[in-house]
Amino acid sequence: MRYPLLSTLAILSPILTSAQDVSYDYIVVGSGPGGGPLAADLARAGYSTLLIEAGSDEGDNPTYADIANFNEAANDETTRWDFWVKHSDDPDRDLQFAHTTWDTGEGTFYVGLDPPEGAKLLGIQYPRAAVLGGCAMHNAGVCALPAEGDWDVIVERTGDESWSAGNMRRYFKQIEKNQYAPAGEEAHGYDGWLATSTADSSWAQNDTQPGTRILKKLAELTGQDPADVANLVNRDLNDGDPNADETSSFYSMVTHADTQGKRSSPNNYIRATLADEANHPLTLQLQTLVTRVLFDNTTINSTTPGVLPRAIGVEVLEGASLYRADPKHTPDTPPPPTKQIFARREVIISGGTFNSPQLLKLSGIGPSSELAQFSIPLIKHLPGVGENLGDNYEGSLLALGASPFPNGLTTLLFRTPNAPTAKRNIYTWCGAFSFEGFWPGFPTDHGPTQYTCALVLMAPKSQRGTVRLVSGDARDRPEINFRFFEEKGEEDLGELVAAANILREAIAAVGEPVAPFVEQHPCAGGNTTSGNDSSSCTDESQASYFKLQAYSHHATSTCAIGGDDDPMAVLDSRFRVRGVEGLRVVDASVFPVVPGAFPSCPTMMLSAKAAETILEDAEKGNTRRRR
């Protein structure tokens, strides 16, 4: 069911209806995990802030509000933006991806390897969410903190100690409203805006359950005590253990949801800020596409040493479904007239890993040769914009049992024997579900006996992907190529295979009545209970499978923070776009490397850091007045 926009806007005040000749202290472009909380924090500090979102508000829509509906949310055309990406430069290789998607020309998609005659190739679907709250409104809500080293990379590259893992924990505690740990736990926060909760794992106390047999075998294979699995599965995923990054352990999966299963996201924080009796100066403008950042002509053309081009506002198009990634977009419809909105202090781009570099390039910031190709006037040559695209590799071991699997979810972080460091490299969750990547209408329901161990390879070796313009039209999707396994691919594939072998050996312990499990992939047709035929389930065959069928949905790093000596650095450690003034980027695109297994909560943490940083800068002798 599609929910009308007006029903959700009625509680939000104020709402901007005309952008012409309006100015604010700050303009934030994008309401996801980076921009949404940041806009609320700036307004709560007393600065007039405009938050611009291309989509609608679905905060009252149960498809989004109830976190159990995340598959439906990611498929919903109400908010979905379809990016069609490449996994490599080899079109023949990409065409072997089992869920390659085609436009039949009849208003439907074909997904598979044998398209009907005349079908148009679209590619590999990578859905994003154009909605108040961003992709935190359609994800599964896993809230996992990254390895400490993922934060320390920024310290090493910039020398800025404020990015240390210990300091970043402070921002997690600031935003968290923990609803599962005992009150007063040092690692957690209890008064923030982001509710966190865990699922019930009491089923693991029954030693006779099929799931418990798998747990015990997994414990044995990963160096844990099989006799203690009932307690181990309740371990806190974000407990602050200084040795956690080198510890293989079960956990209770933490989600950004409350104990009633209601999604907690930037949407809630934005709406609470708008509804607050304190009347915070936050203005929300929905269904608005930002086409470029505006710069002061006097600074662009200045020959005075030290004067840098200064961002002073944005140009926008107002209307629904203007971006061509929106499946509701009407082709060949002329765009509405452009309008301009001005910022007295700064413009902050938070469009996400795909759209933030696109907007920078459309605004004249990026590789000069690429901008010249589309006749975009150059403001600042920054060759790193749209480069360094990274993502975790994901895959799954899927099997069908002799009867339905009766138990709950198992969450495990572990190190494979061939991992390059002492740190754990795999995040896996196993249970009676199906997850094999993304395509229109995903996932495939394999019936009541399906069992999946989905796995994420953390710290991928290759970040060689790119986001490139296809035109100077802001409504066009960019070209996105992840270039999977281009750098040290054999190492990454070896780790995926090692993880699959461990998981396969564990689920072979399931026993009756669920046994036998018949594997669907990566070793199709194998009997995991009696052991796979080694001639058909080799490490080589599994590596080939993962190379063709790995997928992802944690894209980061296309506007990376870096040091002054790094020519590919887009931002400094204070989120400032290099070579210009009054412009920052705050979203997952700023991470130099992919942060852990799931970037949603890490991005909300850096949003809190960005708010603190921007407010510090605002108070340093800046004479411009607050509202």
XYZ file of C-alpha atoms in Angstrom:
627
model
C 0.000 0.000 0.000
C 1.289 3.471 -0.847
C 0.876 6.053 1.897
C -0.039 9.622 0.888
C 2.613 12.230 1.559
C 0.297 14.685 3.318
C -0.680 12.209 6.023
C 2.934 12.008 7.192
C 3.699 15.698 6.835
C 0.851 16.841 9.018
C 2.917 16.422 12.195
C 6.035 18.060 10.771
C 6.535 21.789 11.152
C 7.761 23.903 9.568
C 7.739 22.640 5.970
C 9.228 24.770 3.239
C 6.925 25.179 0.257
C 8.922 27.630 -1.836
C 12.693 27.711 -1.929
C 13.195 30.969 -3.822
C 15.218 33.704 -2.061
C 15.418 31.828 1.235
C 18.596 31.477 3.301
C 19.690 29.454 6.321
C 22.783 29.092 8.432
C 23.295 25.542 7.176
C 21.926 23.497 4.307
C 22.172 19.716 4.655
C 21.547 17.662 1.509
C 20.297 14.175 2.386
C 18.538 12.841 5.486
C 20.184 9.427 5.915
C 22.460 8.229 8.748
C 24.941 11.038 8.054
C 22.829 14.070 7.185
C 19.618 13.496 9.118
C 21.047 13.458 12.653
C 23.511 16.203 11.733
C 20.739 18.578 10.641
C 18.835 17.880 13.854
C 21.926 18.482 15.984
C 22.730 21.784 14.265
C 19.164 23.006 14.744
C 19.141 21.897 18.376
C 22.262 24.026 18.853
C 20.256 27.050 17.675
C 21.390 27.371 14.056
C 18.755 27.689 11.346
C 19.125 24.547 9.262
C 17.448 23.379 6.076
C 17.346 19.621 5.545
C 16.670 18.640 1.923
C 15.459 15.148 1.041
C 14.653 13.882 -2.460
C 12.072 11.389 -1.183
C 9.009 11.418 1.041
C 8.416 10.694 4.719
C 7.272 7.133 5.411
C 7.790 7.186 9.163
C 4.194 6.145 9.860
C 4.134 3.489 7.156
C 4.424 0.035 8.820
C 6.450 -1.257 5.879
C 9.237 0.977 7.174
C 8.314 1.486 10.813
C 8.232 -2.250 11.632
C 11.782 -3.489 11.182
C 10.642 -7.058 10.452
C 9.369 -5.734 7.108
C 12.824 -4.768 5.824
C 12.614 -6.960 2.722
C 9.352 -5.328 1.730
C 10.813 -1.888 2.446
C 13.804 -2.436 0.162
C 11.482 -3.607 -2.635
C 8.909 -0.843 -2.217
C 8.637 1.548 -5.155
C 7.411 4.223 -2.758
C 11.026 4.982 -1.864
C 13.259 2.722 -3.932
C 16.012 4.070 -6.149
C 17.397 1.454 -8.529
C 21.080 1.738 -9.273
C 22.258 -0.778 -11.884
C 25.884 -1.489 -11.118
C 28.760 -3.484 -12.539
C 30.946 -5.880 -10.597
C 33.840 -5.729 -13.049
C 35.103 -4.345 -16.346
C 34.354 -7.699 -17.996
C 30.765 -7.714 -19.347
C 30.860 -11.464 -19.986
C 31.778 -12.095 -16.356
C 29.001 -9.839 -15.076
C 26.457 -11.582 -17.305
C 27.086 -14.766 -15.309
C 25.688 -13.131 -12.150
C 22.596 -15.242 -11.481
C 20.384 -12.267 -10.638
C 21.277 -10.035 -13.557
C 18.211 -7.902 -14.284
C 16.626 -6.974 -17.617
C 13.827 -4.642 -18.682
C 11.336 -6.649 -20.720
C 9.735 -3.518 -22.163
C 6.368 -4.678 -20.831
C 6.526 -2.989 -17.455
C 8.213 -5.963 -15.803
C 11.712 -7.164 -14.981
C 13.330 -10.418 -16.004
C 15.915 -11.701 -13.514
C 18.284 -14.437 -14.636
C 20.641 -15.662 -17.335
C 18.239 -16.359 -20.210
C 16.359 -13.118 -20.958
C 13.496 -12.983 -23.448
C 14.218 -11.675 -26.898
C 14.369 -7.894 -27.036
C 14.932 -7.433 -23.293
C 17.200 -4.525 -22.337
C 20.088 -5.226 -20.001
C 19.896 -3.169 -16.805
C 22.628 -4.813 -14.742
C 23.002 -5.766 -11.089
C 20.482 -4.082 -8.834
C 21.770 -2.009 -5.931
C 18.688 -0.450 -4.290
C 18.983 2.725 -2.225
C 16.257 4.513 -0.282
C 14.972 7.997 -1.170
C 13.062 8.619 2.038
C 13.306 10.641 5.233
C 15.925 8.684 7.170
C 17.692 7.304 4.111
C 18.834 3.705 3.847
C 18.430 3.289 7.618
C 14.721 3.037 6.746
C 14.993 -0.031 4.520
C 17.917 -2.007 5.917
C 17.777 -4.960 8.323
C 18.923 -2.617 11.080
C 22.074 -4.387 12.253
C 23.982 -2.079 14.599
C 27.541 -3.404 14.763
C 30.555 -1.262 15.586
C 33.590 -1.625 13.315
C 36.991 -2.922 14.311
C 39.007 -0.342 16.218
C 41.554 -0.327 13.421
C 38.960 0.961 10.973
C 38.793 4.201 12.957
C 42.532 4.282 13.545
C 43.112 4.293 9.772
C 41.876 7.896 9.789
C 44.253 8.787 12.625
C 47.160 7.227 10.724
C 46.327 9.074 7.508
C 45.549 12.485 8.975
C 47.254 12.644 12.374
C 43.921 13.648 13.946
C 43.689 11.720 17.241
C 40.035 12.658 17.687
C 39.250 9.788 15.279
C 40.743 7.179 17.619
C 38.525 4.218 18.392
C 38.331 5.192 22.047
C 37.039 8.654 21.234
C 34.596 7.376 18.606
C 32.985 5.131 21.259
C 31.993 8.384 22.969
C 29.755 9.293 20.018
C 28.134 5.868 20.059
C 27.271 6.325 23.714
C 25.974 9.819 22.939
C 23.430 8.632 20.353
C 22.496 5.224 21.814
C 19.339 4.527 23.796
C 20.214 1.012 24.899
C 17.262 -1.216 25.712
C 18.984 -4.547 26.424
C 22.083 -4.085 28.602
C 21.906 -3.565 32.381
C 21.725 0.098 33.327
C 25.061 1.800 33.752
C 27.170 -0.396 31.461
C 30.243 1.687 30.604
C 30.218 0.698 26.925
C 26.699 1.957 26.292
C 24.532 5.033 26.238
C 20.986 5.145 27.558
C 19.754 8.672 26.820
C 20.344 9.077 23.096
C 17.935 9.085 20.182
C 18.865 5.688 18.672
C 17.130 2.723 20.306
C 19.058 -0.566 20.256
C 17.719 -3.989 21.160
C 18.427 -7.705 20.729
C 16.450 -10.824 19.825
C 15.503 -13.687 22.142
C 18.068 -16.512 22.130
C 16.499 -18.687 24.826
C 16.089 -21.552 22.321
C 19.828 -22.229 22.666
C 19.283 -23.529 26.211
C 17.711 -26.721 24.823
C 20.503 -29.172 23.988
C 18.219 -31.343 21.881
C 17.360 -28.645 19.356
C 18.837 -28.854 15.829
C 20.054 -25.281 16.120
C 21.912 -26.060 19.341
C 23.724 -28.938 17.669
C 24.917 -26.549 14.969
C 25.925 -24.034 17.640
C 28.070 -26.573 19.447
C 29.835 -27.615 16.285
C 30.443 -23.976 15.339
C 31.829 -23.387 18.819
C 34.223 -26.298 18.398
C 35.367 -25.073 14.980
C 35.970 -21.483 16.133
C 37.714 -22.105 19.452
C 34.764 -21.598 21.805
C 33.416 -23.850 24.556
C 30.626 -26.046 23.096
C 29.228 -26.604 26.589
C 28.630 -22.868 27.062
C 26.760 -21.961 23.864
C 23.548 -21.041 25.730
C 25.447 -18.188 27.355
C 27.714 -17.320 24.459
C 24.812 -16.510 22.121
C 23.761 -13.741 24.506
C 27.084 -11.945 24.341
C 26.763 -8.227 23.641
C 27.890 -7.414 20.096
C 28.956 -3.904 21.152
C 30.294 -4.675 24.624
C 33.499 -2.657 24.317
C 35.799 -5.606 24.956
C 39.305 -4.365 24.005
C 40.144 -7.842 22.659
C 36.940 -8.273 20.655
C 38.526 -7.694 17.248
C 40.703 -10.781 17.724
C 38.010 -12.907 19.378
C 35.852 -15.437 17.537
C 32.527 -15.502 19.333
C 28.773 -15.889 19.118
C 26.709 -12.775 19.779
C 23.162 -11.636 20.153
C 22.502 -9.545 17.053
C 21.928 -5.885 17.925
C 19.521 -3.865 15.778
C 18.586 -0.184 15.758
C 15.035 -0.952 16.817
C 13.150 -0.837 20.088
C 11.987 -3.847 22.077
C 8.620 -3.724 20.291
C 10.247 -4.169 16.893
C 9.804 -0.556 15.808
C 12.629 0.763 13.659
C 14.762 3.472 15.231
C 16.425 5.697 12.659
C 17.269 9.300 11.764
C 13.605 9.639 10.778
C 12.606 9.489 14.450
C 15.225 12.017 15.499
C 14.326 14.472 12.739
C 10.610 14.254 13.522
C 11.249 14.656 17.259
C 13.324 17.752 16.550
C 10.595 19.260 14.383
C 7.921 18.500 16.966
C 9.914 19.669 19.993
C 8.252 22.443 21.994
C 11.610 24.231 22.026
C 10.858 25.150 18.400
C 14.299 24.296 17.067
C 15.058 26.147 13.815
C 14.959 23.054 11.583
C 13.199 23.256 8.230
C 12.486 20.127 6.200
C 11.990 20.157 2.461
C 10.938 16.830 0.932
C 10.719 15.694 -2.697
C 13.495 18.049 -3.740
C 16.456 17.110 -5.901
C 19.644 19.133 -5.456
C 21.331 19.621 -8.820
C 24.494 21.492 -7.833
C 26.241 23.485 -5.146
C 26.430 27.236 -5.761
C 29.669 29.183 -5.276
C 30.379 32.870 -4.732
C 31.579 34.257 -8.070
C 33.909 36.709 -6.353
C 35.770 33.868 -4.664
C 35.769 31.668 -7.780
C 37.367 34.421 -9.825
C 39.570 35.866 -7.096
C 43.287 36.183 -7.756
C 44.021 37.043 -4.136
C 46.359 34.484 -2.541
C 44.596 32.297 0.005
C 41.071 33.093 -1.194
C 39.306 29.829 -1.998
C 35.997 29.288 -3.815
C 33.217 29.466 -1.248
C 29.974 27.462 -1.288
C 26.980 29.725 -0.699
C 23.956 27.562 -1.452
C 22.354 24.966 -3.692
C 20.291 24.788 -6.843
C 17.246 22.519 -6.651
C 14.378 20.981 -8.582
C 11.151 20.591 -6.614
C 8.908 17.633 -7.304
C 8.459 13.903 -6.803
C 10.397 11.184 -8.653
C 12.673 13.546 -10.540
C 15.733 11.291 -10.326
C 15.899 8.628 -13.018
C 16.810 5.905 -10.523
C 13.267 6.243 -9.166
C 11.090 3.537 -10.777
C 8.193 6.034 -10.681
C 10.116 8.550 -12.790
C 8.261 9.551 -15.949
C 10.685 9.553 -18.894
C 10.860 12.490 -21.293
C 9.091 14.802 -18.837
C 10.773 18.217 -18.777
C 12.165 19.181 -15.388
C 10.563 21.925 -13.295
C 12.308 25.298 -13.155
C 15.400 25.456 -10.967
C 15.387 27.386 -7.716
C 18.184 28.539 -5.473
C 18.559 28.356 -1.697
C 21.374 30.066 0.156
C 23.492 29.165 3.166
C 24.998 31.851 5.363
C 27.525 29.448 6.867
C 27.965 26.104 5.093
C 26.556 23.539 2.717
C 26.857 19.924 3.866
C 26.418 17.101 1.360
C 25.064 13.840 2.763
C 23.707 12.143 -0.319
C 25.456 8.827 0.242
C 28.249 6.936 -1.443
C 26.756 7.186 -4.939
C 25.098 10.592 -4.916
C 27.582 12.656 -2.918
C 30.413 12.258 -5.450
C 27.913 12.774 -8.254
C 26.779 16.079 -6.735
C 30.346 17.237 -6.137
C 31.214 16.572 -9.763
C 28.076 18.302 -11.057
C 29.160 21.278 -8.946
C 32.607 21.438 -10.518
C 34.608 19.492 -7.926
C 36.310 16.321 -9.098
C 38.689 14.985 -11.746
C 39.155 17.816 -14.232
C 39.206 15.545 -17.279
C 35.892 13.960 -16.350
C 34.229 17.328 -15.761
C 35.547 18.669 -19.056
C 33.973 15.712 -20.832
C 30.550 17.074 -19.846
C 31.403 20.782 -20.088
C 31.108 21.306 -16.323
C 33.056 24.428 -15.230
C 35.898 23.412 -12.941
C 35.855 24.769 -9.396
C 38.484 22.456 -7.918
C 40.422 19.544 -9.384
C 40.064 16.700 -6.867
C 40.919 13.414 -8.591
C 39.711 11.290 -5.657
C 36.043 12.250 -6.004
C 34.144 9.115 -7.030
C 37.209 6.863 -6.687
C 38.138 4.400 -3.906
C 34.648 2.816 -3.935
C 34.683 -0.127 -1.557
C 32.255 -2.670 -0.181
C 32.213 -5.854 1.834
C 31.954 -9.039 -0.179
C 28.864 -11.026 0.725
C 27.701 -14.525 -0.075
C 25.759 -17.348 1.484
C 25.587 -21.070 2.021
C 22.009 -22.115 1.288
C 20.628 -25.597 1.952
C 17.225 -27.290 2.075
C 16.455 -29.682 4.913
C 14.240 -32.720 5.246
C 11.917 -30.735 7.528
C 11.613 -27.111 8.664
C 14.349 -25.709 10.901
C 12.683 -24.757 14.203
C 15.170 -22.421 15.907
C 16.104 -18.756 15.912
C 19.002 -16.771 14.503
C 22.674 -17.536 15.151
C 25.155 -14.647 14.928
C 28.877 -15.357 14.815
C 32.000 -13.313 14.171
C 35.071 -15.438 13.535
C 38.516 -15.633 11.993
C 39.241 -18.056 9.181
C 42.599 -19.869 9.416
C 43.829 -18.068 6.277
C 42.968 -14.546 7.461
C 45.893 -12.168 6.833
C 45.979 -10.848 10.414
C 44.944 -11.991 13.873
C 41.659 -10.128 13.479
C 38.399 -11.872 12.770
C 37.305 -11.425 9.180
C 33.840 -13.001 8.860
C 30.450 -11.901 10.148
C 27.798 -14.584 9.631
C 24.192 -15.093 10.629
C 22.396 -18.402 10.145
C 18.756 -19.407 10.316
C 15.589 -20.387 8.490
C 15.623 -17.596 5.914
C 16.825 -16.913 2.392
C 19.200 -14.117 1.442
C 21.150 -14.273 -1.821
C 21.604 -10.632 -2.744
C 19.400 -8.022 -4.374
C 17.153 -7.997 -7.419
C 13.592 -6.766 -8.013
C 11.370 -8.890 -5.794
C 14.156 -10.485 -3.708
C 14.481 -12.824 -1.829
C 13.587 -16.173 -3.366
C 11.402 -18.232 -1.046
C 12.824 -21.753 -1.208
C 10.084 -23.150 0.997
C 9.685 -24.060 4.661
C 12.880 -26.144 4.844
C 15.294 -23.395 3.721
C 18.347 -22.671 5.848
C 20.964 -20.013 5.143
C 24.260 -18.931 6.595
C 24.780 -15.465 5.105
C 28.307 -14.180 5.435
C 30.131 -10.877 5.148
C 33.856 -10.710 4.465
C 35.134 -7.729 6.422
C 38.191 -5.648 5.508
C 38.122 -6.381 1.760
C 41.503 -5.939 0.112
C 40.257 -4.112 -2.982
C 38.738 -0.627 -3.019
C 39.111 -0.048 -6.729
C 35.527 0.827 -7.595
C 34.357 4.061 -9.185
C 31.332 6.343 -9.455
C 31.477 8.229 -12.761
C 29.154 10.702 -14.457
C 27.279 9.692 -17.597
C 26.156 13.268 -18.307
C 25.890 16.736 -16.803
C 22.208 16.134 -16.014
C 21.614 15.796 -12.269
C 18.660 13.499 -12.903
C 20.813 10.787 -14.481
C 22.198 7.861 -12.505
C 26.001 7.702 -12.487
C 27.896 4.686 -13.766
C 28.968 2.520 -10.828
C 31.585 -0.201 -11.122
C 32.741 -1.996 -7.981
C 35.587 -3.864 -9.703
C 35.232 -6.820 -7.363
C 38.379 -8.804 -6.575
C 40.574 -6.566 -8.728
C 43.210 -6.237 -6.006
C 44.318 -9.290 -3.999
C 41.195 -11.065 -5.164
C 42.606 -14.532 -4.612
C 43.129 -13.725 -0.936
C 39.556 -12.493 -0.479
C 38.135 -15.466 -2.356
C 40.207 -17.835 -0.243
C 38.752 -16.343 2.926
C 35.187 -16.680 1.621
C 35.812 -20.326 0.745
C 37.384 -21.045 4.137
C 34.341 -19.524 5.851
C 31.945 -21.604 3.729
C 33.857 -24.786 4.593
C 33.591 -24.078 8.320
C 29.876 -23.310 8.076
C 29.221 -26.417 5.973
C 30.944 -28.653 8.507
C 28.904 -27.090 11.304
C 25.482 -27.494 9.726
C 26.294 -31.119 8.963
C 25.811 -31.658 12.703
C 22.126 -30.688 12.557
C 20.801 -34.240 12.940
C 17.268 -35.499 12.437
C 14.578 -34.520 11.700
C 16.126 -31.636 9.743
C 18.904 -33.748 8.213
C 19.824 -34.263 5.515
C 20.529 -30.752 4.302
C 20.902 -30.602 0.522
C 23.109 -27.678 -0.413
C 21.965 -25.265 -3.121
C 25.135 -23.180 -3.229
C 28.015 -22.672 -3.320
C 28.163 -26.464 -3.881
C 24.874 -27.231 -5.638
C 23.397 -30.634 -4.871
C 25.837 -31.516 -2.116
C 24.611 -33.372 0.971
C 26.059 -31.391 3.859
C 25.093 -34.103 6.338
C 27.045 -36.952 4.780
C 29.756 -34.780 3.232
C 30.063 -33.277 -0.231
C 31.605 -35.090 -3.152
C 35.105 -33.604 -3.187
C 35.210 -33.769 -6.984
C 32.327 -31.296 -7.280
C 32.847 -29.206 -4.123
C 36.447 -28.133 -4.268
C 37.966 -24.944 -2.975
C 38.538 -23.968 -6.607
C 34.899 -24.469 -7.593
C 33.704 -22.488 -4.589
C 36.126 -19.655 -5.342
C 34.780 -19.547 -8.887
C 31.225 -19.411 -7.517
C 31.965 -16.519 -5.152
C 33.842 -14.587 -7.814
C 30.763 -14.637 -10.041
C 27.985 -14.523 -7.443
C 29.265 -12.381 -4.553
C 27.096 -9.347 -3.896
C 27.194 -6.326 -1.604
C 25.159 -3.525 -0.053
C 27.559 -1.570 2.164
C 29.142 0.843 -0.312
C 31.516 3.464 1.129
C 34.580 5.633 0.562
C 33.995 7.665 -2.630
C 34.738 11.006 -0.892
C 37.410 9.702 1.420
C 39.071 11.541 4.280
C 42.831 11.617 3.869
C 46.049 13.419 4.738
C 47.437 16.602 3.251
C 50.022 14.564 1.345
C 47.435 12.315 -0.320
C 46.446 13.622 -3.766
C 43.378 11.336 -3.758
C 42.025 12.665 -0.442
C 38.728 14.486 -0.941
C 38.215 15.675 2.639
C 40.332 16.678 5.581
C 39.691 15.160 8.999
C 37.076 17.840 9.771
C 34.890 16.746 6.838
C 35.877 19.799 4.781
C 36.126 19.473 1.011
C 39.700 20.283 0.085
C 40.407 23.434 -1.900
C 37.095 25.173 -1.220
C 35.394 26.787 1.745
C 31.946 26.384 3.261
C 31.469 22.829 1.975
C 31.621 19.488 3.804
C 30.571 15.888 3.187
C 29.087 13.811 6.014
C 27.982 10.277 5.119
C 29.428 6.805 4.472
C 31.380 8.105 1.478
C 33.926 9.720 3.832
C 35.320 6.459 5.288
C 38.754 5.676 3.809
C 37.997 1.953 4.247
C 34.776 0.003 4.722
C 33.934 0.234 8.463
C 33.326 -3.272 9.774
C 30.454 -5.448 8.605
C 27.613 -2.901 8.537
C 28.166 0.868 8.058
C 24.811 2.210 9.290
C 25.642 2.770 12.971
C 29.257 3.834 12.269
C 27.850 6.499 9.936
C 25.500 7.742 12.657
C 28.516 7.946 14.970
C 30.503 10.061 12.524
C 27.416 12.245 12.076
C 27.565 13.059 15.791
C 31.278 13.786 15.445
C 30.591 16.040 12.453
C 28.007 17.998 14.431
C 30.491 18.566 17.239
C 33.205 19.559 14.755
C 31.018 22.001 12.828
C 29.723 23.594 16.012
C 33.285 24.009 17.292
C 34.219 25.761 14.063
C 31.112 27.941 14.264
C 32.044 29.175 17.711
C 35.662 30.011 16.836
C 35.418 33.746 16.345
C 32.806 33.531 13.626
C 30.791 36.733 13.801
C 27.812 35.466 11.847
C 24.886 35.358 14.220
C 22.625 32.492 15.089
C 18.882 32.760 14.751
